[in-house]
Tab-separated table of C-alpha atoms in Angstrom:
chain	number	residue	atom	x	y	z
A	1444	MET	CA	0.287	4.673	34.932
A	1445	GLU	CA	1.360	7.945	35.255
A	1446	LYS	CA	4.984	7.305	36.528
A	1447	GLN	CA	5.099	4.400	34.261
A	1448	GLN	CA	5.007	7.225	31.407
A	1449	GLN	CA	6.877	9.153	32.963
A	1450	SER	CA	9.453	6.790	33.107
A	1451	LEU	CA	9.937	6.769	29.107
A	1452	ILE	CA	11.101	9.955	29.311
A	1453	VAL	CA	13.305	9.766	32.494
A	1454	LYS	CA	17.038	8.916	32.329
A	1455	ASP	CA	19.983	8.906	34.611
A	1456	GLY	CA	17.833	11.442	37.015
A	1457	VAL	CA	16.843	13.820	34.232
A	1458	ASN	CA	13.798	14.709	33.087
A	1459	TYR	CA	13.546	15.331	28.798
A	1460	LEU	CA	9.678	16.384	29.034
A	1461	ILE	CA	10.230	19.685	27.272
A	1462	PRO	CA	12.652	18.581	25.032
A	1463	PHE	CA	10.318	15.189	24.189
A	1464	ILE	CA	7.352	17.507	23.442
A	1465	LEU	CA	8.995	20.199	21.302
A	1466	VAL	CA	10.918	17.164	19.684
A	1467	THR	CA	7.442	15.473	19.117
A	1468	PHE	CA	5.378	18.697	17.836
A	1469	CYS	CA	8.236	18.413	14.790
A	1470	PHE	CA	6.817	14.392	13.892
A	1471	ALA	CA	3.328	16.469	13.632
A	1472	LEU	CA	4.655	19.321	11.243
A	1473	TRP	CA	6.082	17.147	8.900
A	1474	GLY	CA	2.600	14.560	9.152
A	1475	PHE	CA	1.263	17.607	8.192
A	1476	ALA	CA	3.336	18.379	5.308
A	1477	ASN	CA	3.044	14.636	3.878
A	1478	ASP	CA	-0.857	14.220	4.019
A	1479	ILE	CA	-1.414	17.870	2.590
A	1480	THR	CA	0.422	16.673	0.225
A	1481	ASN	CA	-0.986	13.466	-1.181
A	1482	PRO	CA	-4.562	14.600	-2.815
A	1483	MET	CA	-2.066	17.134	-4.486
A	1484	VAL	CA	-1.618	14.553	-7.218
A	1485	LYS	CA	-4.982	14.539	-8.185
A	1486	ALA	CA	-4.984	18.357	-7.769
A	1487	PHE	CA	-2.133	19.253	-9.938
A	1488	SER	CA	-3.441	16.261	-12.380
A	1489	LYS	CA	-6.298	18.584	-12.831
A	1490	ILE	CA	-5.577	21.810	-12.630
A	1491	PHE	CA	-2.603	21.414	-15.372
A	1492	ARG	CA	-4.615	18.599	-17.368
A	1493	MET	CA	-2.250	16.003	-16.595
A	1494	SER	CA	-2.347	12.293	-16.610
A	1495	VAL	CA	-2.294	10.729	-12.767
A	1496	THR	CA	0.998	9.365	-13.618
A	1497	ASP	CA	2.517	12.850	-14.408
A	1498	GLY	CA	0.609	14.072	-11.321
A	1499	THR	CA	2.662	11.870	-9.007
A	1500	LEU	CA	6.187	13.678	-10.019
A	1501	VAL	CA	4.697	15.158	-7.101
A	1502	GLN	CA	5.559	12.572	-5.188
A	1503	VAL	CA	8.666	11.976	-7.089
A	1504	ALA	CA	9.909	14.903	-6.199
A	1505	PHE	CA	8.296	14.997	-3.046
A	1506	TYR	CA	9.801	12.088	-1.577
A	1507	GLY	CA	13.036	11.888	-3.549
A	1508	GLY	CA	14.243	15.100	-1.333
A	1509	TYR	CA	13.994	12.280	1.506
A	1510	PHE	CA	16.725	10.350	-0.523
A	1511	CYS	CA	19.046	12.578	-1.205
A	1512	MET	CA	19.071	14.569	1.830
A	1513	ALA	CA	19.565	11.395	3.987
A	1514	PHE	CA	22.932	10.781	4.475
A	1515	PRO	CA	23.874	14.681	3.556
A	1516	ALA	CA	21.849	15.035	6.827
A	1517	ALA	CA	23.387	12.542	9.032
A	1518	ILE	CA	26.996	13.647	8.324
A	1519	PHE	CA	26.000	17.262	9.492
A	1520	ILE	CA	23.859	15.718	12.501
A	1521	ARG	CA	27.114	14.264	13.048
A	1522	LYS	CA	29.537	16.912	13.040
A	1523	PHE	CA	27.242	19.742	14.785
A	1524	SER	CA	24.337	18.209	17.163
A	1525	TYR	CA	20.576	16.646	16.786
A	1526	LYS	CA	19.457	20.188	17.336
A	1527	ALA	CA	21.714	21.464	14.758
A	1528	GLY	CA	19.668	19.089	12.352
A	1529	VAL	CA	16.466	19.703	13.537
A	1530	LEU	CA	17.092	23.664	13.176
A	1531	MET	CA	18.547	22.752	9.571
A	1532	GLY	CA	15.297	20.782	8.757
A	1533	LEU	CA	12.828	23.746	9.943
A	1534	GLY	CA	14.317	26.191	7.769
A	1535	LEU	CA	14.650	24.071	4.596
A	1536	TYR	CA	11.300	23.476	5.051
A	1537	ALA	CA	10.072	27.031	5.475
A	1538	ALA	CA	11.506	27.716	2.385
A	1539	GLY	CA	9.964	25.152	0.039
A	1540	ALA	CA	6.853	25.970	1.269
A	1541	LEU	CA	7.683	29.442	0.965
A	1542	LEU	CA	8.846	28.942	-2.493
A	1543	PHE	CA	5.092	28.202	-3.746
A	1544	PHE	CA	4.509	32.401	-3.503
A	1545	PRO	CA	7.182	32.193	-6.646
A	1546	ALA	CA	6.214	28.958	-8.374
A	1547	LYS	CA	2.339	30.218	-8.424
A	1548	ALA	CA	3.726	33.753	-10.060
A	1549	ILE	CA	5.398	31.793	-12.693
A	1550	GLY	CA	2.911	29.024	-13.505
A	1551	ILE	CA	5.404	26.035	-14.467
A	1552	TYR	CA	4.691	22.554	-13.310
A	1553	GLY	CA	8.518	22.154	-12.494
A	1554	CYS	CA	8.854	25.011	-10.510
A	1555	PHE	CA	6.187	23.211	-7.684
A	1556	LEU	CA	8.372	20.274	-7.613
A	1557	ILE	CA	11.548	22.267	-7.113
A	1558	ALA	CA	9.713	23.874	-3.848
A	1559	TYR	CA	8.608	20.206	-2.893
A	1560	PHE	CA	11.751	18.823	-3.148
A	1561	ILE	CA	13.453	21.808	-1.223
A	1562	MET	CA	10.734	21.412	1.441
A	1563	THR	CA	11.556	17.953	1.921
A	1564	CYS	CA	15.483	17.811	2.092
A	1565	GLY	CA	14.044	19.845	5.142
A	1566	LEU	CA	11.956	16.856	5.956
A	1567	SER	CA	14.918	14.486	5.685
A	1568	PHE	CA	16.659	16.218	7.865
A	1569	LEU	CA	13.762	16.081	10.540
A	1570	GLU	CA	13.336	12.700	10.450
A	1571	THR	CA	17.002	11.808	10.479
A	1572	SER	CA	17.105	13.837	13.458
A	1573	CYS	CA	13.882	13.362	15.530
A	1574	ASN	CA	13.632	9.892	14.988
A	1575	PRO	CA	17.422	8.934	16.671
A	1576	TYR	CA	17.010	11.717	19.125
A	1577	ILE	CA	13.942	10.184	20.534
A	1578	LEU	CA	15.352	6.935	21.479
A	1579	THR	CA	18.156	8.640	23.357
A	1580	MET	CA	15.365	10.372	25.466
A	1581	GLY	CA	15.090	7.778	28.453
A	1582	PRO	CA	16.252	4.067	28.825
A	1583	ALA	CA	17.376	1.913	25.957
A	1584	GLU	CA	14.726	-0.625	27.254
A	1585	THR	CA	11.496	1.582	26.185
A	1586	ALA	CA	13.204	3.181	23.510
A	1587	THR	CA	10.919	1.591	20.480
A	1588	ARG	CA	7.748	1.751	22.644
A	1589	ARG	CA	8.785	6.026	23.420
A	1590	LEU	CA	8.803	6.288	19.625
A	1591	ASN	CA	5.663	4.608	19.041
A	1592	MET	CA	4.373	7.519	21.546
A	1593	ALA	CA	5.965	10.353	20.002
A	1594	GLN	CA	5.071	9.009	16.090
A	1595	CYS	CA	1.357	8.962	17.218
A	1596	PHE	CA	1.706	12.854	16.787
A	1597	ASN	CA	2.818	12.536	13.132
A	1598	PRO	CA	-0.900	11.291	12.039
A	1599	CYS	CA	-2.575	14.365	14.159
A	1600	GLY	CA	-0.368	16.415	11.869
A	1601	SER	CA	-1.751	14.303	8.913
A	1602	ILE	CA	-5.216	14.707	9.221
A	1603	ILE	CA	-4.749	18.387	10.052
A	1604	GLY	CA	-3.199	18.533	6.749
A	1605	MET	CA	-5.826	16.158	5.185
A	1606	PHE	CA	-8.663	18.308	6.848
A	1607	VAL	CA	-6.751	21.375	5.123
A	1608	ALA	CA	-6.628	19.513	1.359
A	1609	MET	CA	-10.212	18.887	1.849
A	1610	ASN	CA	-11.834	22.257	2.835
A	1611	PHE	CA	-9.585	24.658	1.733
A	1612	ILE	CA	-7.422	23.558	-1.641
A	1613	GLN	CA	-10.109	20.825	-3.429
A	1614	ALA	CA	-13.323	21.962	-1.536
A	1615	LYS	CA	-12.538	25.720	-3.308
A	1616	LEU	CA	-10.771	24.352	-6.752
A	1617	ASN	CA	-12.788	25.164	-10.008
A	1618	PRO	CA	-14.924	22.098	-10.130
A	1619	MET	CA	-14.786	22.143	-13.792
A	1620	SER	CA	-14.141	17.819	-14.443
A	1621	SER	CA	-10.907	16.807	-16.337
A	1622	ASP	CA	-12.851	16.250	-19.404
A	1623	GLU	CA	-14.018	19.687	-19.493
A	1624	ARG	CA	-10.926	21.728	-18.484
A	1625	ALA	CA	-9.425	19.630	-21.791
A	1626	LEU	CA	-12.650	21.550	-24.011
A	1627	LEU	CA	-11.352	25.201	-22.742
A	1628	SER	CA	-9.375	27.517	-24.826
A	1629	ASP	CA	-5.949	28.469	-24.019
A	1630	THR	CA	-7.098	31.910	-22.608
A	1631	GLU	CA	-9.720	30.168	-20.624
A	1632	PHE	CA	-7.169	27.633	-19.420
A	1633	GLU	CA	-4.592	29.656	-17.934
A	1634	ALA	CA	-7.324	32.173	-16.154
A	1635	LEU	CA	-8.496	28.879	-14.680
A	1636	LYS	CA	-5.089	27.450	-13.846
A	1637	ASP	CA	-4.377	30.677	-11.915
A	1638	ALA	CA	-7.116	30.792	-9.912
A	1639	ASP	CA	-6.908	27.016	-8.479
A	1640	LEU	CA	-3.045	27.913	-7.759
A	1641	SER	CA	-3.955	30.669	-6.004
A	1642	VAL	CA	-6.216	28.848	-3.983
A	1643	LEU	CA	-3.380	25.599	-3.676
A	1644	ILE	CA	-0.918	27.621	-2.302
A	1645	SER	CA	-2.787	29.665	0.536
A	1646	PRO	CA	-1.921	26.564	3.140
A	1647	TYR	CA	1.242	26.549	1.997
A	1648	LEU	CA	2.555	29.765	2.599
A	1649	ILE	CA	0.719	29.933	6.256
A	1650	ILE	CA	2.633	26.448	7.316
A	1651	GLY	CA	6.058	27.981	5.946
A	1652	LEU	CA	5.378	31.109	8.462
A	1653	VAL	CA	4.319	28.523	11.224
A	1654	ILE	CA	7.556	26.702	10.487
A	1655	VAL	CA	9.281	29.950	11.002
A	1656	GLY	CA	7.708	30.495	14.465
A	1657	MET	CA	8.980	26.646	15.298
A	1658	LEU	CA	12.415	27.468	14.529
A	1659	LEU	CA	12.601	30.056	16.408
A	1660	LEU	CA	11.662	28.739	19.317
A	1661	MET	CA	13.625	25.740	19.321
A	1662	ARG	CA	16.591	28.038	18.379
A	1663	PHE	CA	15.993	29.878	22.028
A	1664	THR	CA	15.171	26.672	24.204
A	1665	LYS	CA	17.918	24.705	25.864
A	1666	MET	CA	17.728	20.767	24.244
A	1667	PRO	CA	19.844	17.997	25.669
A	1668	LYS	CA	23.342	17.404	23.767
A	1669	ILE	CA	22.849	13.354	24.392
A	1670	GLY	CA	24.599	11.720	21.478
A	1671	ASP	CA	26.551	14.914	20.571
A	1672	ALA	CA	30.003	14.003	22.354
A	1673	ASN	CA	31.332	12.265	19.144
A	1674	HIS	CA	32.078	14.434	15.956
A	1675	ASP	CA	34.273	11.831	14.237
A	1676	ILE	CA	32.866	11.300	10.392
A	1677	HIS	CA	34.335	8.008	9.354
A	1678	PHE	CA	31.457	7.703	6.824
A	1679	LEU	CA	32.420	4.614	4.202
A	1680	VAL	CA	33.532	2.700	7.646
A	1681	THR	CA	30.831	3.307	9.464
A	1682	ILE	CA	28.378	3.116	6.688
A	1683	LYS	CA	29.817	-0.890	5.749
A	1684	ARG	CA	29.558	-1.224	9.567
A	1685	ILE	CA	26.090	-1.134	10.030
A	1686	PHE	CA	24.932	-2.329	6.609
A	1687	ALA	CA	27.104	-5.796	7.358
A	1688	LEU	CA	24.586	-5.939	9.974
A	1689	LYS	CA	21.757	-8.374	8.489
A	1690	TYR	CA	18.600	-7.164	11.032
A	1691	TYR	CA	19.338	-3.488	9.786
A	1692	ARG	CA	20.152	-4.340	6.125
A	1693	GLU	CA	16.324	-6.042	6.393
A	1694	GLY	CA	15.329	-3.345	8.234
A	1695	VAL	CA	15.930	-0.771	5.223
A	1696	ILE	CA	14.399	-3.075	2.771
A	1697	ALA	CA	11.270	-3.418	4.745
A	1698	GLN	CA	10.759	0.149	5.589
A	1699	PHE	CA	11.280	1.017	1.805
A	1700	PHE	CA	8.143	-1.305	1.036
A	1701	TYR	CA	6.339	-0.146	4.017
A	1702	VAL	CA	6.684	3.615	2.968
A	1703	GLY	CA	5.567	2.859	-0.445
A	1704	ALA	CA	2.854	0.750	1.025
A	1705	GLN	CA	1.664	3.669	2.761
A	1706	ILE	CA	2.212	6.672	0.090
A	1707	MET	CA	-0.154	4.494	-2.233
A	1708	CYS	CA	-2.789	3.814	0.213
A	1709	TRP	CA	-3.061	7.215	1.306
A	1710	THR	CA	-2.538	8.752	-1.931
A	1711	PHE	CA	-5.309	6.453	-4.384
A	1712	ILE	CA	-7.462	6.238	-2.095
A	1713	ILE	CA	-8.581	9.586	-4.080
A	1714	GLN	CA	-9.007	7.756	-7.245
A	1715	TYR	CA	-10.193	4.802	-5.663
A	1716	GLY	CA	-13.169	6.707	-3.815
A	1717	THR	CA	-13.622	8.523	-6.734
A	1718	ARG	CA	-14.102	5.835	-8.925
A	1719	VAL	CA	-16.784	3.967	-6.384
A	1720	PHE	CA	-18.481	7.191	-5.371
A	1721	MET	CA	-19.046	8.295	-9.187
A	1722	ALA	CA	-20.467	4.990	-9.686
A	1723	GLU	CA	-23.046	5.614	-7.338
A	1724	GLY	CA	-24.322	8.942	-9.152
A	1725	MET	CA	-21.995	11.285	-7.649
A	1726	ASP	CA	-20.322	14.167	-9.795
A	1727	GLU	CA	-17.005	14.105	-9.725
A	1728	GLN	CA	-15.598	17.136	-7.476
A	1729	ALA	CA	-17.831	15.688	-4.485
A	1730	ALA	CA	-16.754	12.147	-5.247
A	1731	GLU	CA	-13.345	13.409	-4.571
A	1732	VAL	CA	-13.973	15.361	-1.040
A	1733	LEU	CA	-16.130	12.153	0.160
A	1734	SER	CA	-12.731	10.416	-1.072
A	1735	GLN	CA	-10.815	12.504	1.305
A	1736	ARG	CA	-13.156	12.433	4.167
A	1737	PHE	CA	-12.611	8.619	4.071
A	1738	ASN	CA	-9.068	9.453	4.159
A	1739	ILE	CA	-9.397	10.983	7.147
A	1740	PHE	CA	-11.259	8.237	8.693
A	1741	ALA	CA	-8.594	6.181	7.807
A	1742	MET	CA	-5.946	8.276	8.976
A	1743	LEU	CA	-8.177	8.372	13.049
A	1744	PHE	CA	-8.508	4.719	12.911
A	1745	PHE	CA	-4.375	4.887	12.359
A	1746	ILE	CA	-4.000	7.147	15.073
A	1747	CYS	CA	-6.076	4.972	17.470
A	1748	SER	CA	-4.383	1.735	16.553
A	1749	ARG	CA	-0.755	3.183	17.377
A	1750	PHE	CA	-1.950	3.800	20.439
A	1751	ILE	CA	-3.209	0.490	20.981
A	1752	ALA	CA	0.004	-1.211	18.906
A	1753	THR	CA	2.012	0.578	21.808
A	1754	PHE	CA	0.301	-0.324	24.882
A	1755	LEU	CA	0.427	-4.150	23.609
A	1756	MET	CA	3.843	-3.798	22.953
A	1757	LYS	CA	4.291	-4.290	26.642
A	1758	TYR	CA	2.726	-7.727	26.660
A	1759	VAL	CA	4.124	-8.643	23.041
A	1760	LYS	CA	7.409	-8.342	21.247
A	1761	PRO	CA	7.513	-5.589	18.785
A	1762	ALA	CA	8.885	-7.494	15.674
A	1763	MET	CA	5.800	-10.496	16.582
A	1764	LEU	CA	3.455	-7.619	16.594
A	1765	LEU	CA	4.641	-5.993	13.639
A	1766	ALA	CA	3.992	-9.549	11.717
A	1767	ILE	CA	0.588	-10.170	13.103
A	1768	PHE	CA	-0.337	-6.279	11.975
A	1769	GLY	CA	1.072	-7.125	8.597
A	1770	VAL	CA	-0.713	-10.315	8.052
A	1771	LEU	CA	-4.001	-8.218	8.837
A	1772	ALA	CA	-2.738	-5.413	6.267
A	1773	MET	CA	-2.312	-8.069	3.758
A	1774	VAL	CA	-5.914	-9.332	4.043
A	1775	PHE	CA	-7.917	-6.216	4.011
A	1776	THR	CA	-6.065	-5.545	1.041
A	1777	LEU	CA	-6.740	-8.307	-0.926
A	1778	GLY	CA	-10.443	-6.836	0.096
A	1779	VAL	CA	-9.363	-3.309	-1.553
A	1780	ILE	CA	-8.578	-5.437	-4.526
A	1781	GLY	CA	-11.559	-8.187	-4.462
A	1782	PHE	CA	-14.811	-5.458	-3.609
A	1783	GLN	CA	-16.070	-2.954	-6.387
A	1784	ASP	CA	-17.840	-0.779	-3.918
A	1785	ARG	CA	-18.021	0.918	-0.807
A	1786	LEU	CA	-16.808	-2.067	0.926
A	1787	GLY	CA	-13.380	-1.911	-0.785
A	1788	MET	CA	-13.151	1.532	0.857
A	1789	TYR	CA	-13.668	0.180	4.472
A	1790	CYS	CA	-11.192	-2.097	3.851
A	1791	LEU	CA	-8.794	0.641	2.749
A	1792	VAL	CA	-9.735	2.710	5.996
A	1793	CYS	CA	-9.073	-0.614	7.812
A	1794	VAL	CA	-5.768	-1.313	6.383
A	1795	SER	CA	-4.551	1.989	7.603
A	1796	GLY	CA	-4.945	0.872	11.544
A	1797	CYS	CA	-2.887	-2.096	10.374
A	1798	MET	CA	0.010	0.246	9.281
A	1799	SER	CA	0.255	2.259	12.529
A	1800	LEU	CA	2.910	0.538	13.999
A	1801	MET	CA	4.776	-0.466	11.116
A	1802	PHE	CA	7.150	3.141	10.285
A	1803	PRO	CA	8.317	3.229	14.267
A	1804	THR	CA	8.602	-0.390	14.941
A	1805	ILE	CA	10.679	-1.682	11.926
A	1806	TYR	CA	12.867	1.889	12.853
A	1807	GLY	CA	13.316	0.808	16.195
A	1808	ILE	CA	14.121	-2.598	15.697
A	1809	ALA	CA	16.614	-1.442	12.860
A	1810	LEU	CA	18.459	0.678	14.991
A	1811	ASP	CA	18.751	-1.502	18.435
A	1812	GLY	CA	22.015	-1.802	19.649
A	1813	LEU	CA	23.653	0.339	16.888
A	1814	GLY	CA	24.705	3.421	19.567
A	1815	ASP	CA	26.350	6.383	18.523
A	1816	ASP	CA	25.886	5.085	14.938
A	1817	ALA	CA	22.244	5.526	14.778
A	1818	LYS	CA	22.866	8.775	13.564
A	1819	PHE	CA	24.238	7.646	10.117
A	1820	GLY	CA	21.765	4.154	10.586
A	1821	ALA	CA	18.679	6.785	10.755
A	1822	ALA	CA	20.242	8.214	7.554
A	1823	GLY	CA	19.942	4.632	5.840
A	1824	LEU	CA	16.337	4.161	6.608
A	1825	ILE	CA	14.788	7.845	6.102
A	1826	MET	CA	16.658	6.986	2.618
A	1827	ALA	CA	14.189	4.025	2.714
A	1828	ILE	CA	11.267	6.131	2.287
A	1829	LEU	CA	12.431	6.887	-1.878
A	1830	GLY	CA	9.503	3.890	-1.629
A	1831	GLY	CA	7.365	6.547	-1.514
A	1832	SER	CA	8.860	7.968	-4.687
A	1833	VAL	CA	9.442	4.935	-6.765
A	1834	LEU	CA	6.493	2.600	-6.152
A	1835	PRO	CA	3.299	5.100	-6.409
A	1836	PRO	CA	4.159	5.978	-9.987
A	1837	LEU	CA	3.877	2.665	-10.785
A	1838	GLN	CA	0.921	2.239	-9.057
A	1839	ALA	CA	-0.614	5.497	-11.181
A	1840	MET	CA	0.794	3.424	-14.277
A	1841	ILE	CA	-1.717	0.536	-13.919
A	1842	ILE	CA	-4.347	2.572	-12.728
A	1843	ASP	CA	-4.000	4.800	-16.250
A	1844	GLU	CA	-4.893	1.695	-17.956
A	1845	GLY	CA	-8.798	2.408	-17.020
A	1846	THR	CA	-9.480	-1.493	-17.034
A	1847	LEU	CA	-7.728	-4.917	-16.779
A	1848	MET	CA	-8.633	-8.044	-16.575
A	1849	GLY	CA	-12.348	-7.084	-16.586
A	1850	MET	CA	-11.735	-5.237	-13.144
A	1851	PRO	CA	-11.015	-1.608	-12.865
A	1852	ALA	CA	-7.568	-0.841	-12.952
A	1853	THR	CA	-7.509	1.062	-9.532
A	1854	ASN	CA	-8.527	-2.312	-7.698
A	1855	ILE	CA	-5.629	-4.118	-9.351
A	1856	SER	CA	-3.504	-1.831	-8.788
A	1857	PHE	CA	-3.416	-2.235	-4.736
A	1858	VAL	CA	-1.651	-5.750	-5.775
A	1859	LEU	CA	1.542	-3.200	-5.204
A	1860	PRO	CA	0.761	-2.708	-1.357
A	1861	LEU	CA	-0.328	-5.974	-0.985
A	1862	ILE	CA	3.408	-7.299	-2.181
A	1863	CYS	CA	5.058	-4.759	0.017
A	1864	PHE	CA	2.915	-5.907	3.124
A	1865	LEU	CA	4.822	-9.092	2.490
A	1866	VAL	CA	7.778	-7.871	2.561
A	1867	VAL	CA	7.220	-6.281	6.052
A	1868	THR	CA	5.356	-9.490	7.541
A	1869	ALA	CA	8.524	-11.462	6.444
A	1870	TYR	CA	10.807	-9.269	8.286
A	1871	GLY	CA	8.828	-8.827	11.268
A	1872	TYR	CA	8.821	-12.670	11.791
A	1873	ARG	CA	11.987	-13.342	11.033
A	1874	ILE	CA	13.714	-10.653	13.659
A	1875	HIS	CA	10.999	-12.498	15.992
A	1876	ILE	CA	12.388	-16.005	15.237
A	1877	LYS	CA	15.977	-14.702	15.606
A	1878	LYS	CA	15.867	-12.649	18.588
A	1879	HIS	CA	12.961	-14.772	20.950
A	1880	LEU	CA	13.039	-18.162	19.758
């Protein structure tokens, strides 16, 4: 088993273990950023006395950075190297995180959105660099398995992000409810907002310093120059060539809907759980903290499921496995919609397990056979992360309705992830039919 695992990162007699570990650590770093941010929709809504829809501007800024920077990142990587792309990503990530300090001093919501946007421009560089970089660090036939293995560490960072959000932000924010805050005078509100923002920014400042350390480590470590030989940039020709490939074009669409589903499920588990637990008699803050605990359970299940899925790929074709997990995700999402008690929360946790293999598997399938065009192909797939910016506000608008068709609007809103999983399932099944039947 050890020999087999080692062969995943050995190519032409060269062992890429150290570079693989360093690049894989970057997966954990952007996982941390993603999942410390999801609960901030609820936190900012409370701190600035806003609606859920206004709070989702955090997600618009966060995932909008991915969209705007993906192709510039690909051009940068093509001109220089994968390593240069990683360093640029870490630099922007650190800059965005450290900008939370002046944003707090100014005290305007928009300043935080700018910080998020800069931070995720860095994450866009990282994902555009690291995903295809991992694909090159070993034999082509094990590339999708290798990417799934590296992606296993992404949710490890996510769990740390959730843990920090729950214990060092949500638990330390003033427990005053949204309704009580609405009754405060302007002076009282400003004092409370300043105290809560001081709590909120601390983890971001710490992670910013950690990223600076990681940047220095990567800068002075020798990294492989696989795929860095061709620095010619024929942007429009390359884009036209890769988007002419149906399996790639449909992969970008599937990735858009998958990321939208993921962000909706992991963001609005807080709203979903808060409603369920407050109906059981808990106060709002206790319900939020317990909901975040369920979010951590969901991520643990996500991690375990990803390792299982990586193992199953030895026996089941990736596209078929993607379709199977998509069907299971739809079944559990129907449970999220239909149940109005803790059973719905349990179903939402199970949805995370079904999502575990989707991102890297869509990614690996879509980039299969692109060669050096994978740098621009990766950018298209990273741009598809825009789904995490576009779809959550739509779900938030439904949630803000309160009640629809005699049911909690929070439950009804999960029709959107259901549609997303249908698209992913169809992609996996179509690719399997085309390639293997």
